[in-house]
PDB file of N, CA and C in Angstrom:
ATOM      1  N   UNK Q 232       0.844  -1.170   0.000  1.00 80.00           N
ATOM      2  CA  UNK Q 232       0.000   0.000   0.000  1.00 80.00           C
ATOM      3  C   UNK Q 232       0.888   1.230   0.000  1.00 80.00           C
ATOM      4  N   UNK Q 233       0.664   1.952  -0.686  1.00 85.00           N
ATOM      5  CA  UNK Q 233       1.782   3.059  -1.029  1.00 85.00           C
ATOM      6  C   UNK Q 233       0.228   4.952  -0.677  1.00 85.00           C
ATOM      7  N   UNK Q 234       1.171   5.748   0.184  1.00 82.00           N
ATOM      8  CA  UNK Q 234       0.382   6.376   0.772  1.00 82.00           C
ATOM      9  C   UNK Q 234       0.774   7.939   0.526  1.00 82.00           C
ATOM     10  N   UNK Q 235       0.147   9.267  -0.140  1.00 84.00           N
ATOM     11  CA  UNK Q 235       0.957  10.155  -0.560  1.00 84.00           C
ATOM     12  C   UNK Q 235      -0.117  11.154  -0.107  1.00 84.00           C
ATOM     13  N   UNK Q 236       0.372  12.263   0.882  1.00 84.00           N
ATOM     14  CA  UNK Q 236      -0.503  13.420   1.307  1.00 84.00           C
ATOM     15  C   UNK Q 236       0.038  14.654   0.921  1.00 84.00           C
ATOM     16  N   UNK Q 237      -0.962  15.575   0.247  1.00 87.00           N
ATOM     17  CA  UNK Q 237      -0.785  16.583  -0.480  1.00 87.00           C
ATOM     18  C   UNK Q 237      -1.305  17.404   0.191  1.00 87.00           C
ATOM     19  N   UNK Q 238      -0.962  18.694   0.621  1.00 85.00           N
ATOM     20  CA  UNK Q 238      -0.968  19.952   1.093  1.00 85.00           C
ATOM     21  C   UNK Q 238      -2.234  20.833   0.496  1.00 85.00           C
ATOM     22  N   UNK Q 239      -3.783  20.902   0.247  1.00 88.00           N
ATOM     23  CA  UNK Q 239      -4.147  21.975  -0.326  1.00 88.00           C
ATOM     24  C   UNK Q 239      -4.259  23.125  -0.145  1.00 88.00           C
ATOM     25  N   UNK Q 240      -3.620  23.942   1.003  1.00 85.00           N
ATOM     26  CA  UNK Q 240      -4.248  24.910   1.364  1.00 85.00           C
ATOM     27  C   UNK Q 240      -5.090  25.027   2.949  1.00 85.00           C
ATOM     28  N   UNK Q 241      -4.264  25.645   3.971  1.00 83.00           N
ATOM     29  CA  UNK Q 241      -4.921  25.748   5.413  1.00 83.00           C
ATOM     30  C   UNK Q 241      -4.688  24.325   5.795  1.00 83.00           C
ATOM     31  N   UNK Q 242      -5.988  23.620   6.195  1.00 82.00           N
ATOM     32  CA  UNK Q 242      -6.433  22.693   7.113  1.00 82.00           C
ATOM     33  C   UNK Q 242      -6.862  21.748   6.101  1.00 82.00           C
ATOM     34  N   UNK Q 243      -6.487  21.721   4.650  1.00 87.00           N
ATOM     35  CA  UNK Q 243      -6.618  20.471   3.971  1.00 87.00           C
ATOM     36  C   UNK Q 243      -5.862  19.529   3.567  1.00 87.00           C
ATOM     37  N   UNK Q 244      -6.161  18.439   3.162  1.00 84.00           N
ATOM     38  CA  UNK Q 244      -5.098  17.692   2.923  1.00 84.00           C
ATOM     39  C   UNK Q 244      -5.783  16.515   1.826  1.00 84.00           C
ATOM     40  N   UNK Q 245      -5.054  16.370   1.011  1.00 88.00           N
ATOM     41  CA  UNK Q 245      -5.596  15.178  -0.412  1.00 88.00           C
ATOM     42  C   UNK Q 245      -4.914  14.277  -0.160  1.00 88.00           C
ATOM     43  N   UNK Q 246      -5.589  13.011   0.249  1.00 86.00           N
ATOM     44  CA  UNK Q 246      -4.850  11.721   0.553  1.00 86.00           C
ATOM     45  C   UNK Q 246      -5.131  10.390  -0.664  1.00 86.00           C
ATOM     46  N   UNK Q 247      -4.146  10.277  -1.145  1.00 88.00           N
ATOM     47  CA  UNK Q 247      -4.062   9.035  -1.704  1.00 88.00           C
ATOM     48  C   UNK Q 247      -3.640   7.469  -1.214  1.00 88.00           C
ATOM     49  N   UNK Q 248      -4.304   6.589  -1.655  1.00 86.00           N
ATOM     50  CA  UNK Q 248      -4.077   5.596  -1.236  1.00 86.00           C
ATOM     51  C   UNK Q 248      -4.170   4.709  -2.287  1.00 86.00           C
ATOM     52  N   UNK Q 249      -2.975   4.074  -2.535  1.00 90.00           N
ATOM     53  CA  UNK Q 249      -3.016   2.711  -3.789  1.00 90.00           C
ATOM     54  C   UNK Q 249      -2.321   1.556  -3.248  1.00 90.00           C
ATOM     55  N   UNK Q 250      -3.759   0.497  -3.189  1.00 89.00           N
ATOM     56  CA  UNK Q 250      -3.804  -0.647  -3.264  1.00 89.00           C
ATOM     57  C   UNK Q 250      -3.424  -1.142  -3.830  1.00 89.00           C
ATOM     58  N   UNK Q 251      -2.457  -2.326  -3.917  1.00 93.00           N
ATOM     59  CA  UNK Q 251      -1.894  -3.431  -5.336  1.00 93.00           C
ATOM     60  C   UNK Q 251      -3.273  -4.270  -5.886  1.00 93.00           C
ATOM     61  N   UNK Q 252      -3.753  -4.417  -6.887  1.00 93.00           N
ATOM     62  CA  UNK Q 252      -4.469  -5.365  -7.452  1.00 93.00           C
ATOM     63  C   UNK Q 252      -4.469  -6.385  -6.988  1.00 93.00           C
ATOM     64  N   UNK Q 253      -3.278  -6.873  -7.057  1.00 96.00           N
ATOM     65  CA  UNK Q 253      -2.632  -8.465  -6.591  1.00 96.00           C
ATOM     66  C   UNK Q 253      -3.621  -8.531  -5.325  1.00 96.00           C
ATOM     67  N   UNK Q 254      -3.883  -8.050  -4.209  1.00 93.00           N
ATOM     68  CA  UNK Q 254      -3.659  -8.167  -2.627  1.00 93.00           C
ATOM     69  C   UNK Q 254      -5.493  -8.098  -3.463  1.00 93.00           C
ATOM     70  N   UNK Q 255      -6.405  -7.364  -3.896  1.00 94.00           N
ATOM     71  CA  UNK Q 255      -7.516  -7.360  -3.751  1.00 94.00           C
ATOM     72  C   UNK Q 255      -8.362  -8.165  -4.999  1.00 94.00           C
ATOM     73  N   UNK Q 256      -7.319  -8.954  -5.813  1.00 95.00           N
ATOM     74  CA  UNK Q 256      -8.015  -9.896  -6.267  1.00 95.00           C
ATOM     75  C   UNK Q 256      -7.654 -11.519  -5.415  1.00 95.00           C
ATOM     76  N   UNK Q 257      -6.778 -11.686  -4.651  1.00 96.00           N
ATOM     77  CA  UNK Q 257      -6.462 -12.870  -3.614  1.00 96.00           C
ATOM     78  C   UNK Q 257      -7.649 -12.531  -3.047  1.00 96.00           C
ATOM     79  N   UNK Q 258      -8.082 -11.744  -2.422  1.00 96.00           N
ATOM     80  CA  UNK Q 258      -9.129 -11.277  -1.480  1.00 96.00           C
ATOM     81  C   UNK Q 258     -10.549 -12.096  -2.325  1.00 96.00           C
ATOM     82  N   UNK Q 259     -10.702 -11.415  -3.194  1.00 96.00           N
ATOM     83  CA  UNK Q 259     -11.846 -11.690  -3.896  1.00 96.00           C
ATOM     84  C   UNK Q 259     -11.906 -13.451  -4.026  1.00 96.00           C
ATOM     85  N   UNK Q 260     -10.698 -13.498  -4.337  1.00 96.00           N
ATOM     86  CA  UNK Q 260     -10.709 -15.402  -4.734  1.00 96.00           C
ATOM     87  C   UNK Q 260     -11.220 -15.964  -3.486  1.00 96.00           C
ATOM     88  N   UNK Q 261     -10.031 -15.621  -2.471  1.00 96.00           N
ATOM     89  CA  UNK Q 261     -10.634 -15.894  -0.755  1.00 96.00           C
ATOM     90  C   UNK Q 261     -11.948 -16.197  -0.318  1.00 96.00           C
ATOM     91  N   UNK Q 262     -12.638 -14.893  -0.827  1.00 96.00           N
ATOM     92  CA  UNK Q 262     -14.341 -14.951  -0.293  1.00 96.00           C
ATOM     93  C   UNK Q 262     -14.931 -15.770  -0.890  1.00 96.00           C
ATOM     94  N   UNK Q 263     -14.619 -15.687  -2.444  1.00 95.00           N
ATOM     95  CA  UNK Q 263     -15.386 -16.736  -3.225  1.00 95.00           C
ATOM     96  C   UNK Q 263     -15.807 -17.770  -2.665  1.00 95.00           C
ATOM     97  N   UNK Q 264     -14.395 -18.637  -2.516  1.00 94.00           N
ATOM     98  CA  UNK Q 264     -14.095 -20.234  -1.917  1.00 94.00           C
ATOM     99  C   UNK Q 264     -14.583 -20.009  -0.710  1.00 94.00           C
ATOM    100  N   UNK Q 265     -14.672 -19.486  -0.176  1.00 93.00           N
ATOM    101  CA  UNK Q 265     -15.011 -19.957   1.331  1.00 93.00           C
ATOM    102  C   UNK Q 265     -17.068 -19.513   1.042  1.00 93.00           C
ATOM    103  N   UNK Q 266     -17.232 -19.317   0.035  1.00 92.00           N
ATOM    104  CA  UNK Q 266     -18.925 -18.592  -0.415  1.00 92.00           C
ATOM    105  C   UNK Q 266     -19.221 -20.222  -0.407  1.00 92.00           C
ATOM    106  N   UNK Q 267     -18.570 -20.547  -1.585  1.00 91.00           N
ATOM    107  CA  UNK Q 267     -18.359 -21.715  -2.505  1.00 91.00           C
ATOM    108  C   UNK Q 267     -18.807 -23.191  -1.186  1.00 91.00           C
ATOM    109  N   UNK Q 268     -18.332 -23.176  -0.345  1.00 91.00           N
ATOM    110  CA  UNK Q 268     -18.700 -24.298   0.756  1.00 91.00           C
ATOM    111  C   UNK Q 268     -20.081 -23.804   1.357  1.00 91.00           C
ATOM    112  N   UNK Q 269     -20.250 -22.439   1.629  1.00 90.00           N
ATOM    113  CA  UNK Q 269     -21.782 -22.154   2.151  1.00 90.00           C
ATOM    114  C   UNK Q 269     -22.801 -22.445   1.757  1.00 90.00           C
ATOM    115  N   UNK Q 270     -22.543 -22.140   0.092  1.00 91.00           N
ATOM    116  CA  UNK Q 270     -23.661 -21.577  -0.282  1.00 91.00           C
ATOM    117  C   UNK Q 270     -24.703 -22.919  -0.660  1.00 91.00           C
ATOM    118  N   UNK Q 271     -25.746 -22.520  -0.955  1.00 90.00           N
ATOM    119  CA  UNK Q 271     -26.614 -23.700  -1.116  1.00 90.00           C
ATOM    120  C   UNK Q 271     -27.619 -23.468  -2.721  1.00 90.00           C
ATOM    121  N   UNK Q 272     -27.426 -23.848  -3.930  1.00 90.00           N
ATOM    122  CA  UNK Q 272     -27.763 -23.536  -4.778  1.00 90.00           C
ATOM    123  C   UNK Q 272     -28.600 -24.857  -5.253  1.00 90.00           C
ATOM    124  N   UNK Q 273     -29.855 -24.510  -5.894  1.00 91.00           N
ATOM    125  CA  UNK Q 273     -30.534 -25.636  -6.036  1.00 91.00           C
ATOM    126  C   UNK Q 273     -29.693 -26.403  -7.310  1.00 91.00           C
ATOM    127  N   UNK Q 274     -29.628 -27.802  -7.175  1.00 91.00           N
ATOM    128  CA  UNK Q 274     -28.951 -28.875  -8.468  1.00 91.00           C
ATOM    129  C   UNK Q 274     -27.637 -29.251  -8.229  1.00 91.00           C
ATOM    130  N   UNK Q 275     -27.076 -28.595  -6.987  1.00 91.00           N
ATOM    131  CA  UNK Q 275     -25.905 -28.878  -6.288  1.00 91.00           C
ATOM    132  C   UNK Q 275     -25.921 -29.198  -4.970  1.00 91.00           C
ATOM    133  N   UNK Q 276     -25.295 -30.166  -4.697  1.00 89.00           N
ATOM    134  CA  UNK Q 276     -24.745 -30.743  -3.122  1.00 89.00           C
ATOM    135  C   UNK Q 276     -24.612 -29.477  -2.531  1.00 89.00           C
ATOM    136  N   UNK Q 277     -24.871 -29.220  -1.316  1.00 86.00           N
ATOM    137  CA  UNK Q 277     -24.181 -28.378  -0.482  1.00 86.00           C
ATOM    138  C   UNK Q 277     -22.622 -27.917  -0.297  1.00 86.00           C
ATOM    139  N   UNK Q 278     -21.983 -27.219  -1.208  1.00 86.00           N
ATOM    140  CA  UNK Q 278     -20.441 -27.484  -0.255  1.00 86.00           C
ATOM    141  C   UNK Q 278     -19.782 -27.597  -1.577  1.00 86.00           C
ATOM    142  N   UNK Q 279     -20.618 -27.955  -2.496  1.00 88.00           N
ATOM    143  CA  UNK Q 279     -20.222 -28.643  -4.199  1.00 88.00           C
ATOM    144  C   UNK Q 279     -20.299 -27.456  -5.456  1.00 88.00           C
ATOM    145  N   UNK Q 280     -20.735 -26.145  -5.105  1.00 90.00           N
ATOM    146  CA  UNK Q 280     -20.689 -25.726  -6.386  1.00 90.00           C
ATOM    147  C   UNK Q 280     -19.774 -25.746  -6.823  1.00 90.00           C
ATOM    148  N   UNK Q 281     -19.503 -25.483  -8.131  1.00 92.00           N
ATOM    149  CA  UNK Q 281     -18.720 -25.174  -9.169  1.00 92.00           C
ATOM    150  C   UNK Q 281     -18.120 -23.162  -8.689  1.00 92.00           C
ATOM    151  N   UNK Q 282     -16.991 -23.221  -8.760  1.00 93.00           N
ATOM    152  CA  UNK Q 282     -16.466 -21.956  -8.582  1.00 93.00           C
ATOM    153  C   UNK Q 282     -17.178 -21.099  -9.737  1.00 93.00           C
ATOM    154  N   UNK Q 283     -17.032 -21.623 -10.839  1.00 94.00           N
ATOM    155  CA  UNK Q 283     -17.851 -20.680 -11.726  1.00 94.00           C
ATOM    156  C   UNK Q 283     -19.213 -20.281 -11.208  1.00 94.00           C
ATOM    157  N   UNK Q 284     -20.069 -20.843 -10.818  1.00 94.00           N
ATOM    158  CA  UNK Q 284     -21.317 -20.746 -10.763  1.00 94.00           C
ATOM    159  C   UNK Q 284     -21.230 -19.685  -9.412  1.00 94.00           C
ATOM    160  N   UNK Q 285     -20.680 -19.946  -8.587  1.00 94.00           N
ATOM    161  CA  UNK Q 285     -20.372 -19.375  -7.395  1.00 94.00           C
ATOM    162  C   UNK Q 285     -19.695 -17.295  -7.865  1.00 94.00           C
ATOM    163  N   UNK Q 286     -19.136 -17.291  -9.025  1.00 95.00           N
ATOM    164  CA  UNK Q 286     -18.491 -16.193  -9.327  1.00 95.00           C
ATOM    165  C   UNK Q 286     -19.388 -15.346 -10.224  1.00 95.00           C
ATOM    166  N   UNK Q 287     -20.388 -16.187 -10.607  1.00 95.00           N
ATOM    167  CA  UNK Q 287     -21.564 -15.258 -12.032  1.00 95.00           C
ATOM    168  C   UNK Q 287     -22.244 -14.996 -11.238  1.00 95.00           C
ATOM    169  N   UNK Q 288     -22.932 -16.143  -9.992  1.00 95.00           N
ATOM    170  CA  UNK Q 288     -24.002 -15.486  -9.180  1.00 95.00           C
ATOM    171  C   UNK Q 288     -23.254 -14.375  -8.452  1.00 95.00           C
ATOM    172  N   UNK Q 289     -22.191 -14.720  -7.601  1.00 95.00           N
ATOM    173  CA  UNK Q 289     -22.007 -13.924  -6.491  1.00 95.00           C
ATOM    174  C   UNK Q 289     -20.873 -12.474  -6.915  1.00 95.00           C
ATOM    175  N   UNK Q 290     -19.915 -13.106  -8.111  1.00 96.00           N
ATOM    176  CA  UNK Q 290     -18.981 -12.431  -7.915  1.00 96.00           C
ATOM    177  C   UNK Q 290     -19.102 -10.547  -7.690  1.00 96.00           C
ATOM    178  N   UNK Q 291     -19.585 -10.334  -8.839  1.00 97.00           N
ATOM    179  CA  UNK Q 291     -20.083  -8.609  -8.279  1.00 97.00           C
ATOM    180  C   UNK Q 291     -20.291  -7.989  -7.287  1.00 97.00           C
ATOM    181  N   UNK Q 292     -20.943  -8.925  -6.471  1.00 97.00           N
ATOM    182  CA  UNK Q 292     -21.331  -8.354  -5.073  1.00 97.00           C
ATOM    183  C   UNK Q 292     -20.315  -8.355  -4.284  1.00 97.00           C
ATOM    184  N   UNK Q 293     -19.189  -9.886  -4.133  1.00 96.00           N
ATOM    185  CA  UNK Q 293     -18.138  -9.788  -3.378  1.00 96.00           C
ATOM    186  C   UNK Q 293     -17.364  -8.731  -3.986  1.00 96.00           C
ATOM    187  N   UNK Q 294     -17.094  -8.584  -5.155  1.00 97.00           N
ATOM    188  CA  UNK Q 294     -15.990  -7.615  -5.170  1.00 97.00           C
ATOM    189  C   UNK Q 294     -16.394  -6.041  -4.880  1.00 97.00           C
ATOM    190  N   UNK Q 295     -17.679  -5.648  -4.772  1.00 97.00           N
ATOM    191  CA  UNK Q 295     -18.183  -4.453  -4.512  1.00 97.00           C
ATOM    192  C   UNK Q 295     -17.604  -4.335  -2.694  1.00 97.00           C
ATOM    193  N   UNK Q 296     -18.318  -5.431  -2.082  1.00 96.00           N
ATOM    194  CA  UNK Q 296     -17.808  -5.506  -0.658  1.00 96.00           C
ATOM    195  C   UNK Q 296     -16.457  -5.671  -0.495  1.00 96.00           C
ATOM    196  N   UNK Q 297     -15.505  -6.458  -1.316  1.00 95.00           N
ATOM    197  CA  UNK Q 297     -13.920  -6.263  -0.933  1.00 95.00           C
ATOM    198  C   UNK Q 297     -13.656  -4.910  -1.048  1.00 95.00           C
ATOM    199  N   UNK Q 298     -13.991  -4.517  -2.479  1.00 94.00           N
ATOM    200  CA  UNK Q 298     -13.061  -3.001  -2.721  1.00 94.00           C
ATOM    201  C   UNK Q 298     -13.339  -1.996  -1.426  1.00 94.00           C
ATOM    202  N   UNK Q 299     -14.977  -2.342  -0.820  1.00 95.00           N
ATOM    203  CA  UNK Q 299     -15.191  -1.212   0.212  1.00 95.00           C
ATOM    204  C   UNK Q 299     -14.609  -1.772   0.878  1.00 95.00           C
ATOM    205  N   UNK Q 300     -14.787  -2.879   1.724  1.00 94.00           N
ATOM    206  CA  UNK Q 300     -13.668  -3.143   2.897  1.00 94.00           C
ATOM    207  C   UNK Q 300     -12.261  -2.672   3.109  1.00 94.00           C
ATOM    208  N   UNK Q 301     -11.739  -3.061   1.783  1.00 91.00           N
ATOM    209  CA  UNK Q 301      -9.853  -2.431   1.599  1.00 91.00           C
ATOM    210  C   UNK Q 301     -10.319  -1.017   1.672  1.00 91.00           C
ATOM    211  N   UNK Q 302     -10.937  -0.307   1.423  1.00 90.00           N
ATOM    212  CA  UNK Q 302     -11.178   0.746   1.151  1.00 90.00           C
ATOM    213  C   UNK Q 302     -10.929   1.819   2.317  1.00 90.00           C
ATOM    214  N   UNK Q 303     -12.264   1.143   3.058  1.00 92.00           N
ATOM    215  CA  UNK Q 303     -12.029   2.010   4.353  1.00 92.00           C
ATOM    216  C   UNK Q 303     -10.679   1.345   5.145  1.00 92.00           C
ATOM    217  N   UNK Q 304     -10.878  -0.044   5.047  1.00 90.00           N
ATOM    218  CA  UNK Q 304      -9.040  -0.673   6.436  1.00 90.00           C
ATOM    219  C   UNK Q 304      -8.247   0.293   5.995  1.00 90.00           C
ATOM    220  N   UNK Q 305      -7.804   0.743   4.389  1.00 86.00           N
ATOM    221  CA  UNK Q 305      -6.543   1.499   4.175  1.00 86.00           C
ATOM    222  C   UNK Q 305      -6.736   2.931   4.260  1.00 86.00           C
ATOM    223  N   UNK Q 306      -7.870   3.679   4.341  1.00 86.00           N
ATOM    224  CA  UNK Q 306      -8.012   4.847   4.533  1.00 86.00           C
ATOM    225  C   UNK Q 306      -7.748   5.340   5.973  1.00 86.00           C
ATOM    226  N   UNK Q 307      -8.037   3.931   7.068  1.00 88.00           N
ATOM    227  CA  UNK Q 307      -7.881   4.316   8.143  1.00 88.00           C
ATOM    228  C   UNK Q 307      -6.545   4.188   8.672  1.00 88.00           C
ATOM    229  N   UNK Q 308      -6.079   3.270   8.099  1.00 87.00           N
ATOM    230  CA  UNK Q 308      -4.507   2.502   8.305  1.00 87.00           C
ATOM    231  C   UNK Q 308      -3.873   4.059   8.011  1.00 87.00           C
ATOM    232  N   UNK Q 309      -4.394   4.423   6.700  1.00 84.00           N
ATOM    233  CA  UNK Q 309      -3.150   5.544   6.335  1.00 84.00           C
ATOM    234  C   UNK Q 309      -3.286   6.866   7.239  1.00 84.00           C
ATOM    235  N   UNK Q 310      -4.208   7.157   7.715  1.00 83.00           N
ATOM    236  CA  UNK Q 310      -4.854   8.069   8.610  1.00 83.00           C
ATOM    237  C   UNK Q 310      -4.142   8.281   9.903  1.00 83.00           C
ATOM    238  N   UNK Q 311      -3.769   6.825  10.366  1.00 85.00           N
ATOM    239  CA  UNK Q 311      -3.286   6.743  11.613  1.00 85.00           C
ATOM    240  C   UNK Q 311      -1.731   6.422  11.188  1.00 85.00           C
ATOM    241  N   UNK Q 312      -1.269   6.247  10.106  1.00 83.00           N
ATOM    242  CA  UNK Q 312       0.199   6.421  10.078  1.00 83.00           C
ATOM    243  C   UNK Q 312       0.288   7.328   9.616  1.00 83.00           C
ATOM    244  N   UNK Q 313      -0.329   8.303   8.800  1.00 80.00           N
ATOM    245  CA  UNK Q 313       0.546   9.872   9.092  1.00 80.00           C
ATOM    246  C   UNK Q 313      -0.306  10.904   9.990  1.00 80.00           C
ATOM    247  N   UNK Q 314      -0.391  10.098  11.031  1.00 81.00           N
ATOM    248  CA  UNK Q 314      -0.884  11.148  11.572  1.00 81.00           C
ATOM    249  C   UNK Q 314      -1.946  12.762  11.934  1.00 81.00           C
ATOM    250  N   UNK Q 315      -3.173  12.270  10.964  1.00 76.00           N
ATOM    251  CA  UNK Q 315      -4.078  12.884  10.900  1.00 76.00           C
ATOM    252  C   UNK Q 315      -4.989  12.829  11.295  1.00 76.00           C
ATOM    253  N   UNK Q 316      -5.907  13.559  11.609  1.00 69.00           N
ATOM    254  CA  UNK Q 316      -6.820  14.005  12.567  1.00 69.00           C
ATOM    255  C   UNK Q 316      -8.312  14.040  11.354  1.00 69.00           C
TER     256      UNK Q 316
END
């Protein structure tokens, strides 16, 4: 995570924060598989889908919820390492 604060003027400050891809598509795979044993889809065993099937139904949604999750952990992470209020 690479973290860069810019000066605008008074009491502002423009904070960037870039995430590696790498780290938030592991993430995404992560949730999948562990979806993938929950979930219960009719024409499949419990525990048995197919990762595909598991990624058309679900995938959008997990990755909407990863990106916010990383989103805020690193906004706050970076917050509290440089020291801002």
């Amino acid at each position: 995570m690479q973290v860069s604060v810019e000066n605008t003027g008074g009491l502002q400050r423009r904070l960037t924060v870039q995430v590696p891809g790498q780290e938030i598509r592991d993430r995404i795979e992560s949730k999948l598989k562990e979806l993938s044993k929950q979930v219960r889809i009719k024409g499949f065993r419990p525990g048995r889908v197919p990762m595909s099937v598991v990624r058309q139904r679900y995938g959008r949604q997990v990755q909407l919820d990863i990106v916010n999750e990383t989103m805020q952990r690193s906004l706050q992470q970076a917050i509290r390492d440089e020291a801002l209020r």
